[in-house]
PDB file of C-alpha atoms in Angstrom:
ATOM      1  CA  UNK A   1       0.000   0.000   0.000  1.00 65.00           C
ATOM      2  CA  UNK A   2       2.741   2.464   0.976  1.00 63.00           C
ATOM      3  CA  UNK A   3       4.622   1.842  -2.251  1.00 62.00           C
ATOM      4  CA  UNK A   4       1.382   2.198  -4.245  1.00 66.00           C
ATOM      5  CA  UNK A   5       2.106  -1.060  -6.033  1.00 70.00           C
ATOM      6  CA  UNK A   6      -0.540  -2.085  -8.509  1.00 77.00           C
ATOM      7  CA  UNK A   7      -1.484  -5.723  -8.967  1.00 85.00           C
ATOM      8  CA  UNK A   8       0.379  -7.520 -11.727  1.00 88.00           C
ATOM      9  CA  UNK A   9      -0.857 -10.829 -13.103  1.00 88.00           C
ATOM     10  CA  UNK A  10       1.623 -13.662 -12.761  1.00 90.00           C
ATOM     11  CA  UNK A  11       3.823 -12.260 -10.004  1.00 92.00           C
ATOM     12  CA  UNK A  12       2.381 -14.437  -7.247  1.00 95.00           C
ATOM     13  CA  UNK A  13       3.528 -18.043  -6.913  1.00 96.00           C
ATOM     14  CA  UNK A  14       1.419 -20.289  -9.129  1.00 95.00           C
ATOM     15  CA  UNK A  15      -1.013 -22.378  -7.106  1.00 94.00           C
ATOM     16  CA  UNK A  16      -0.195 -25.443  -9.219  1.00 94.00           C
ATOM     17  CA  UNK A  17       3.349 -25.341  -7.805  1.00 95.00           C
ATOM     18  CA  UNK A  18       2.020 -26.684  -4.506  1.00 94.00           C
ATOM     19  CA  UNK A  19       2.312 -30.218  -5.891  1.00 93.00           C
ATOM     20  CA  UNK A  20       6.089 -29.726  -6.091  1.00 93.00           C
ATOM     21  CA  UNK A  21       6.463 -29.312  -2.342  1.00 94.00           C
ATOM     22  CA  UNK A  22       6.989 -32.783  -0.901  1.00 92.00           C
ATOM     23  CA  UNK A  23       9.308 -32.014   2.035  1.00 92.00           C
ATOM     24  CA  UNK A  24       8.248 -30.328   5.261  1.00 89.00           C
ATOM     25  CA  UNK A  25      10.774 -27.556   4.645  1.00 92.00           C
ATOM     26  CA  UNK A  26       9.378 -26.764   1.192  1.00 94.00           C
ATOM     27  CA  UNK A  27       5.805 -26.957   2.498  1.00 93.00           C
ATOM     28  CA  UNK A  28       6.603 -24.703   5.440  1.00 92.00           C
ATOM     29  CA  UNK A  29       8.453 -21.994   3.546  1.00 95.00           C
ATOM     30  CA  UNK A  30       5.861 -21.915   0.774  1.00 96.00           C
ATOM     31  CA  UNK A  31       3.130 -21.611   3.386  1.00 93.00           C
ATOM     32  CA  UNK A  32       4.774 -18.229   4.016  1.00 94.00           C
ATOM     33  CA  UNK A  33       5.047 -17.501   0.284  1.00 96.00           C
ATOM     34  CA  UNK A  34       1.363 -18.201  -0.301  1.00 95.00           C
ATOM     35  CA  UNK A  35       0.420 -16.137   2.773  1.00 91.00           C
ATOM     36  CA  UNK A  36       2.168 -13.169   1.168  1.00 92.00           C
ATOM     37  CA  UNK A  37       0.421 -13.842  -2.149  1.00 94.00           C
ATOM     38  CA  UNK A  38      -2.907 -13.991  -0.324  1.00 91.00           C
ATOM     39  CA  UNK A  39      -2.272 -10.598   1.264  1.00 89.00           C
ATOM     40  CA  UNK A  40      -1.147  -9.199  -2.126  1.00 91.00           C
ATOM     41  CA  UNK A  41      -4.440 -10.292  -3.714  1.00 90.00           C
ATOM     42  CA  UNK A  42      -6.592  -8.955  -0.875  1.00 87.00           C
ATOM     43  CA  UNK A  43      -4.770  -5.614  -0.835  1.00 86.00           C
ATOM     44  CA  UNK A  44      -5.579  -5.235  -4.534  1.00 88.00           C
ATOM     45  CA  UNK A  45      -9.217  -6.434  -4.247  1.00 87.00           C
ATOM     46  CA  UNK A  46      -8.499  -9.623  -6.212  1.00 90.00           C
ATOM     47  CA  UNK A  47     -10.855 -11.750  -4.138  1.00 87.00           C
ATOM     48  CA  UNK A  48     -11.324 -14.642  -6.551  1.00 88.00           C
ATOM     49  CA  UNK A  49      -7.572 -15.153  -6.623  1.00 91.00           C
ATOM     50  CA  UNK A  50      -7.347 -14.576  -2.868  1.00 89.00           C
ATOM     51  CA  UNK A  51      -9.856 -17.357  -2.229  1.00 88.00           C
ATOM     52  CA  UNK A  52      -7.655 -19.783  -4.181  1.00 91.00           C
ATOM     53  CA  UNK A  53      -4.586 -18.770  -2.162  1.00 93.00           C
ATOM     54  CA  UNK A  54      -6.492 -19.215   1.093  1.00 89.00           C
ATOM     55  CA  UNK A  55      -7.432 -22.752   0.060  1.00 88.00           C
ATOM     56  CA  UNK A  56      -3.897 -23.680  -0.983  1.00 92.00           C
ATOM     57  CA  UNK A  57      -2.651 -22.274   2.337  1.00 89.00           C
ATOM     58  CA  UNK A  58      -5.158 -24.510   4.095  1.00 87.00           C
ATOM     59  CA  UNK A  59      -3.876 -27.525   2.148  1.00 90.00           C
ATOM     60  CA  UNK A  60      -0.275 -26.779   3.089  1.00 90.00           C
ATOM     61  CA  UNK A  61      -1.253 -26.164   6.716  1.00 87.00           C
ATOM     62  CA  UNK A  62      -2.748 -29.659   6.811  1.00 88.00           C
ATOM     63  CA  UNK A  63       0.498 -31.161   5.514  1.00 89.00           C
ATOM     64  CA  UNK A  64       2.606 -29.437   8.181  1.00 87.00           C
ATOM     65  CA  UNK A  65       0.222 -30.281  11.001  1.00 83.00           C
ATOM     66  CA  UNK A  66      -1.716 -27.028  11.389  1.00 82.00           C
ATOM     67  CA  UNK A  67      -5.001 -27.889   9.722  1.00 77.00           C
ATOM     68  CA  UNK A  68      -6.960 -27.086  12.902  1.00 78.00           C
ATOM     69  CA  UNK A  69      -6.313 -23.371  12.356  1.00 76.00           C
ATOM     70  CA  UNK A  70      -8.327 -23.339   9.133  1.00 74.00           C
ATOM     71  CA  UNK A  71     -11.003 -25.746  10.313  1.00 74.00           C
ATOM     72  CA  UNK A  72     -11.996 -23.565  13.263  1.00 69.00           C
ATOM     73  CA  UNK A  73     -14.647 -20.846  12.930  1.00 66.00           C
ATOM     74  CA  UNK A  74     -15.421 -21.869   9.302  1.00 74.00           C
ATOM     75  CA  UNK A  75     -12.701 -19.512   8.109  1.00 75.00           C
ATOM     76  CA  UNK A  76     -12.819 -20.432   4.420  1.00 76.00           C
ATOM     77  CA  UNK A  77     -16.610 -20.171   4.322  1.00 80.00           C
ATOM     78  CA  UNK A  78     -16.535 -16.825   6.142  1.00 82.00           C
ATOM     79  CA  UNK A  79     -13.878 -15.581   3.737  1.00 82.00           C
ATOM     80  CA  UNK A  80     -15.965 -16.483   0.688  1.00 81.00           C
ATOM     81  CA  UNK A  81     -19.108 -14.995   2.241  1.00 84.00           C
ATOM     82  CA  UNK A  82     -17.340 -11.646   2.744  1.00 83.00           C
ATOM     83  CA  UNK A  83     -15.717 -11.362  -0.678  1.00 79.00           C
ATOM     84  CA  UNK A  84     -15.751  -7.698  -1.689  1.00 77.00           C
ATOM     85  CA  UNK A  85     -15.637  -6.388   1.883  1.00 80.00           C
ATOM     86  CA  UNK A  86     -11.961  -5.680   2.440  1.00 79.00           C
ATOM     87  CA  UNK A  87     -12.363  -4.741   6.125  1.00 83.00           C
ATOM     88  CA  UNK A  88     -14.057  -8.051   6.911  1.00 85.00           C
ATOM     89  CA  UNK A  89     -11.552 -10.007   4.836  1.00 84.00           C
ATOM     90  CA  UNK A  90      -8.612  -8.317   6.579  1.00 82.00           C
ATOM     91  CA  UNK A  91     -10.206  -9.073   9.940  1.00 85.00           C
ATOM     92  CA  UNK A  92     -10.403 -12.769   8.999  1.00 82.00           C
ATOM     93  CA  UNK A  93      -6.764 -12.775   7.863  1.00 83.00           C
ATOM     94  CA  UNK A  94      -5.647 -11.125  11.106  1.00 83.00           C
ATOM     95  CA  UNK A  95      -7.585 -13.814  12.958  1.00 82.00           C
ATOM     96  CA  UNK A  96      -5.741 -16.508  10.983  1.00 80.00           C
ATOM     97  CA  UNK A  97      -2.439 -14.844  11.878  1.00 81.00           C
ATOM     98  CA  UNK A  98      -3.296 -14.719  15.584  1.00 84.00           C
ATOM     99  CA  UNK A  99      -4.404 -18.364  15.588  1.00 81.00           C
ATOM    100  CA  UNK A 100      -1.225 -19.377  13.767  1.00 82.00           C
ATOM    101  CA  UNK A 101       0.927 -17.507  16.300  1.00 82.00           C
ATOM    102  CA  UNK A 102      -0.989 -19.079  19.196  1.00 83.00           C
ATOM    103  CA  UNK A 103      -0.645 -22.568  17.712  1.00 82.00           C
ATOM    104  CA  UNK A 104       3.106 -22.092  17.214  1.00 80.00           C
ATOM    105  CA  UNK A 105       3.528 -20.796  20.784  1.00 82.00           C
ATOM    106  CA  UNK A 106       1.402 -23.506  22.414  1.00 83.00           C
ATOM    107  CA  UNK A 107       3.163 -26.289  20.516  1.00 80.00           C
ATOM    108  CA  UNK A 108       6.700 -24.883  20.847  1.00 77.00           C
ATOM    109  CA  UNK A 109       7.135 -24.542  17.081  1.00 76.00           C
ATOM    110  CA  UNK A 110       9.074 -21.262  16.971  1.00 77.00           C
ATOM    111  CA  UNK A 111      11.453 -22.736  14.368  1.00 84.00           C
ATOM    112  CA  UNK A 112       8.515 -23.096  11.962  1.00 84.00           C
ATOM    113  CA  UNK A 113       7.544 -19.477  12.541  1.00 86.00           C
ATOM    114  CA  UNK A 114      10.954 -18.294  11.317  1.00 91.00           C
ATOM    115  CA  UNK A 115      10.622 -20.380   8.167  1.00 93.00           C
ATOM    116  CA  UNK A 116       7.068 -19.104   7.478  1.00 91.00           C
ATOM    117  CA  UNK A 117       8.215 -15.510   7.896  1.00 93.00           C
ATOM    118  CA  UNK A 118      11.220 -16.043   5.628  1.00 96.00           C
ATOM    119  CA  UNK A 119       8.979 -17.356   2.849  1.00 96.00           C
ATOM    120  CA  UNK A 120       6.667 -14.371   3.176  1.00 94.00           C
ATOM    121  CA  UNK A 121       9.623 -11.968   3.237  1.00 95.00           C
ATOM    122  CA  UNK A 122      11.207 -13.423   0.095  1.00 96.00           C
ATOM    123  CA  UNK A 123       7.888 -13.313  -1.777  1.00 95.00           C
ATOM    124  CA  UNK A 124       7.245  -9.735  -0.634  1.00 91.00           C
ATOM    125  CA  UNK A 125      10.667  -8.717  -1.913  1.00 91.00           C
ATOM    126  CA  UNK A 126      10.000 -10.532  -5.185  1.00 91.00           C
ATOM    127  CA  UNK A 127       6.685  -8.757  -5.728  1.00 89.00           C
ATOM    128  CA  UNK A 128       8.101  -5.398  -4.657  1.00 85.00           C
ATOM    129  CA  UNK A 129      11.144  -5.462  -6.911  1.00 83.00           C
ATOM    130  CA  UNK A 130       9.155  -6.675  -9.933  1.00 81.00           C
ATOM    131  CA  UNK A 131       6.450  -4.062  -9.454  1.00 77.00           C
ATOM    132  CA  UNK A 132       8.732  -1.064  -8.982  1.00 72.00           C
ATOM    133  CA  UNK A 133      11.726  -2.090 -11.101  1.00 70.00           C
ATOM    134  CA  UNK A 134      12.380   0.299 -13.962  1.00 64.00           C
ATOM    135  CA  UNK A 135       9.537   2.617 -12.973  1.00 64.00           C
ATOM    136  CA  UNK A 136      11.048   4.300  -9.942  1.00 62.00           C
ATOM    137  CA  UNK A 137      14.518   3.334  -8.800  1.00 64.00           C
ATOM    138  CA  UNK A 138      14.299   5.624  -5.776  1.00 69.00           C
ATOM    139  CA  UNK A 139      11.333   3.688  -4.418  1.00 73.00           C
ATOM    140  CA  UNK A 140      13.114   0.391  -4.872  1.00 75.00           C
ATOM    141  CA  UNK A 141      16.252   1.845  -3.248  1.00 77.00           C
ATOM    142  CA  UNK A 142      14.222   2.590  -0.135  1.00 75.00           C
ATOM    143  CA  UNK A 143      12.494  -0.806  -0.272  1.00 77.00           C
ATOM    144  CA  UNK A 144      15.787  -2.692  -0.526  1.00 80.00           C
ATOM    145  CA  UNK A 145      17.502  -0.552   2.102  1.00 79.00           C
ATOM    146  CA  UNK A 146      14.896  -0.934   4.819  1.00 80.00           C
ATOM    147  CA  UNK A 147      14.524  -4.670   4.140  1.00 86.00           C
ATOM    148  CA  UNK A 148      18.227  -5.418   4.611  1.00 86.00           C
ATOM    149  CA  UNK A 149      17.875  -4.794   8.357  1.00 84.00           C
ATOM    150  CA  UNK A 150      15.015  -7.319   8.466  1.00 90.00           C
ATOM    151  CA  UNK A 151      17.112  -9.755   6.430  1.00 93.00           C
ATOM    152  CA  UNK A 152      19.843  -9.687   9.085  1.00 91.00           C
ATOM    153  CA  UNK A 153      17.288 -10.680  11.727  1.00 93.00           C
ATOM    154  CA  UNK A 154      15.986 -13.445   9.454  1.00 95.00           C
ATOM    155  CA  UNK A 155      19.512 -14.834   9.071  1.00 96.00           C
ATOM    156  CA  UNK A 156      19.963 -14.923  12.859  1.00 95.00           C
ATOM    157  CA  UNK A 157      16.608 -16.657  13.243  1.00 93.00           C
ATOM    158  CA  UNK A 158      17.382 -19.262  10.575  1.00 95.00           C
ATOM    159  CA  UNK A 159      20.821 -19.984  12.056  1.00 95.00           C
ATOM    160  CA  UNK A 160      19.116 -20.613  15.420  1.00 93.00           C
ATOM    161  CA  UNK A 161      16.742 -23.282  14.044  1.00 92.00           C
ATOM    162  CA  UNK A 162      17.531 -26.562  15.828  1.00 89.00           C
ATOM    163  CA  UNK A 163      17.352 -28.852  12.785  1.00 86.00           C
ATOM    164  CA  UNK A 164      19.845 -27.412  10.289  1.00 89.00           C
ATOM    165  CA  UNK A 165      18.897 -29.295   7.126  1.00 91.00           C
ATOM    166  CA  UNK A 166      20.823 -28.831   3.896  1.00 93.00           C
ATOM    167  CA  UNK A 167      17.907 -26.861   2.393  1.00 92.00           C
ATOM    168  CA  UNK A 168      17.819 -24.548   5.396  1.00 94.00           C
ATOM    169  CA  UNK A 169      21.569 -23.929   5.397  1.00 95.00           C
ATOM    170  CA  UNK A 170      21.557 -23.221   1.650  1.00 95.00           C
ATOM    171  CA  UNK A 171      18.661 -20.780   2.031  1.00 95.00           C
ATOM    172  CA  UNK A 172      20.340 -18.944   4.915  1.00 96.00           C
ATOM    173  CA  UNK A 173      23.609 -18.685   2.991  1.00 97.00           C
ATOM    174  CA  UNK A 174      21.734 -17.368  -0.048  1.00 96.00           C
ATOM    175  CA  UNK A 175      19.996 -14.633   1.960  1.00 96.00           C
ATOM    176  CA  UNK A 176      23.350 -13.693   3.505  1.00 96.00           C
ATOM    177  CA  UNK A 177      24.832 -13.409   0.006  1.00 96.00           C
ATOM    178  CA  UNK A 178      22.082 -10.919  -0.924  1.00 95.00           C
ATOM    179  CA  UNK A 179      22.743  -8.829   2.205  1.00 93.00           C
ATOM    180  CA  UNK A 180      26.516  -8.884   1.655  1.00 94.00           C
ATOM    181  CA  UNK A 181      26.096  -7.941  -2.014  1.00 95.00           C
ATOM    182  CA  UNK A 182      23.886  -5.009  -1.013  1.00 91.00           C
ATOM    183  CA  UNK A 183      26.409  -3.706   1.505  1.00 89.00           C
ATOM    184  CA  UNK A 184      29.181  -4.023  -1.078  1.00 92.00           C
ATOM    185  CA  UNK A 185      27.370  -1.829  -3.604  1.00 91.00           C
ATOM    186  CA  UNK A 186      29.329   1.311  -4.412  1.00 91.00           C
ATOM    187  CA  UNK A 187      26.419   3.592  -3.479  1.00 86.00           C
ATOM    188  CA  UNK A 188      26.032   1.935  -0.091  1.00 85.00           C
ATOM    189  CA  UNK A 189      29.764   1.886   0.720  1.00 86.00           C
ATOM    190  CA  UNK A 190      29.967   5.595  -0.148  1.00 82.00           C
ATOM    191  CA  UNK A 191      27.612   6.367   2.728  1.00 72.00           C
ATOM    192  CA  UNK A 192      30.186   5.164   5.255  1.00 67.00           C
ATOM    193  CA  UNK A 193      29.575   4.041   8.832  1.00 64.00           C
ATOM    194  CA  UNK A 194      26.923   6.651   9.582  1.00 59.00           C
ATOM    195  CA  UNK A 195      24.676   5.382   6.825  1.00 58.00           C
ATOM    196  CA  UNK A 196      21.040   6.485   6.839  1.00 59.00           C
ATOM    197  CA  UNK A 197      19.520   3.546   5.009  1.00 55.00           C
ATOM    198  CA  UNK A 198      16.361   5.268   3.817  1.00 57.00           C
ATOM    199  CA  UNK A 199      18.445   7.950   2.099  1.00 66.00           C
ATOM    200  CA  UNK A 200      20.600   5.548   0.058  1.00 76.00           C
ATOM    201  CA  UNK A 201      20.126   6.236  -3.637  1.00 79.00           C
ATOM    202  CA  UNK A 202      21.172   3.210  -5.678  1.00 82.00           C
ATOM    203  CA  UNK A 203      22.276   3.351  -9.281  1.00 85.00           C
ATOM    204  CA  UNK A 204      19.997   1.586 -11.760  1.00 84.00           C
ATOM    205  CA  UNK A 205      22.563  -1.145 -12.465  1.00 88.00           C
ATOM    206  CA  UNK A 206      22.897  -1.742  -8.709  1.00 88.00           C
ATOM    207  CA  UNK A 207      19.133  -2.121  -8.411  1.00 86.00           C
ATOM    208  CA  UNK A 208      19.191  -4.631 -11.275  1.00 87.00           C
ATOM    209  CA  UNK A 209      21.974  -6.712  -9.712  1.00 91.00           C
ATOM    210  CA  UNK A 210      20.225  -7.027  -6.322  1.00 89.00           C
ATOM    211  CA  UNK A 211      16.840  -7.633  -7.957  1.00 88.00           C
ATOM    212  CA  UNK A 212      18.298 -10.520  -9.962  1.00 91.00           C
ATOM    213  CA  UNK A 213      19.644 -12.059  -6.742  1.00 93.00           C
ATOM    214  CA  UNK A 214      16.207 -11.755  -5.141  1.00 92.00           C
ATOM    215  CA  UNK A 215      14.635 -13.479  -8.149  1.00 92.00           C
ATOM    216  CA  UNK A 216      17.140 -16.341  -7.844  1.00 94.00           C
ATOM    217  CA  UNK A 217      16.382 -16.619  -4.135  1.00 95.00           C
ATOM    218  CA  UNK A 218      12.656 -16.768  -4.802  1.00 95.00           C
ATOM    219  CA  UNK A 219      13.085 -19.419  -7.496  1.00 95.00           C
ATOM    220  CA  UNK A 220      15.161 -21.473  -5.069  1.00 93.00           C
ATOM    221  CA  UNK A 221      12.302 -21.758  -2.591  1.00 95.00           C
ATOM    222  CA  UNK A 222       9.322 -21.979  -4.972  1.00 95.00           C
ATOM    223  CA  UNK A 223      10.591 -24.320  -7.723  1.00 89.00           C
TER     224      UNK A 223
END
């Protein structure tokens, strides 16, 4: 909303890709990806598409042991009954988020929470860079700059996950490569130690290089 990003067909992860996710890691991280896609559709009043993403999120939740979240309170039915009413839809989505957080807390699944969030973060970055790229490099400079701080926290969270699978380690390393590449950009290094991230103005070629890395990162987790 803040970036005034208009909906673009084909940017969200294709629902048919869900059949590719056979491991718990892939199912968990793409639960986050699809959650971001769901929010992207709702924000842009694409309710038919949003309904499909809610259902695929429910399917993934069942595979990772969280089906009870979507079965309670007839969430899918309530969602479909309120299509067109963004306030009601957002209220339902916030309710899903609260129930997910409660389930994770009550079942000591904080490691899953980090993976969900990482998937949503990567997809948000993917949508943001695609939507703004080439139209307004200043906007994408700000987007990339403020998200690098979040990325550092994500890396710490992923490194702290108890079960360090090969997929998880590779993902963490890949995110760290993006952060390191950003901080090694000429425009960023010129700012020095007292950098004010929101004021960093990247060159167009720098924006392209980081955007390509984000696309690779997104393909790694969705394909």
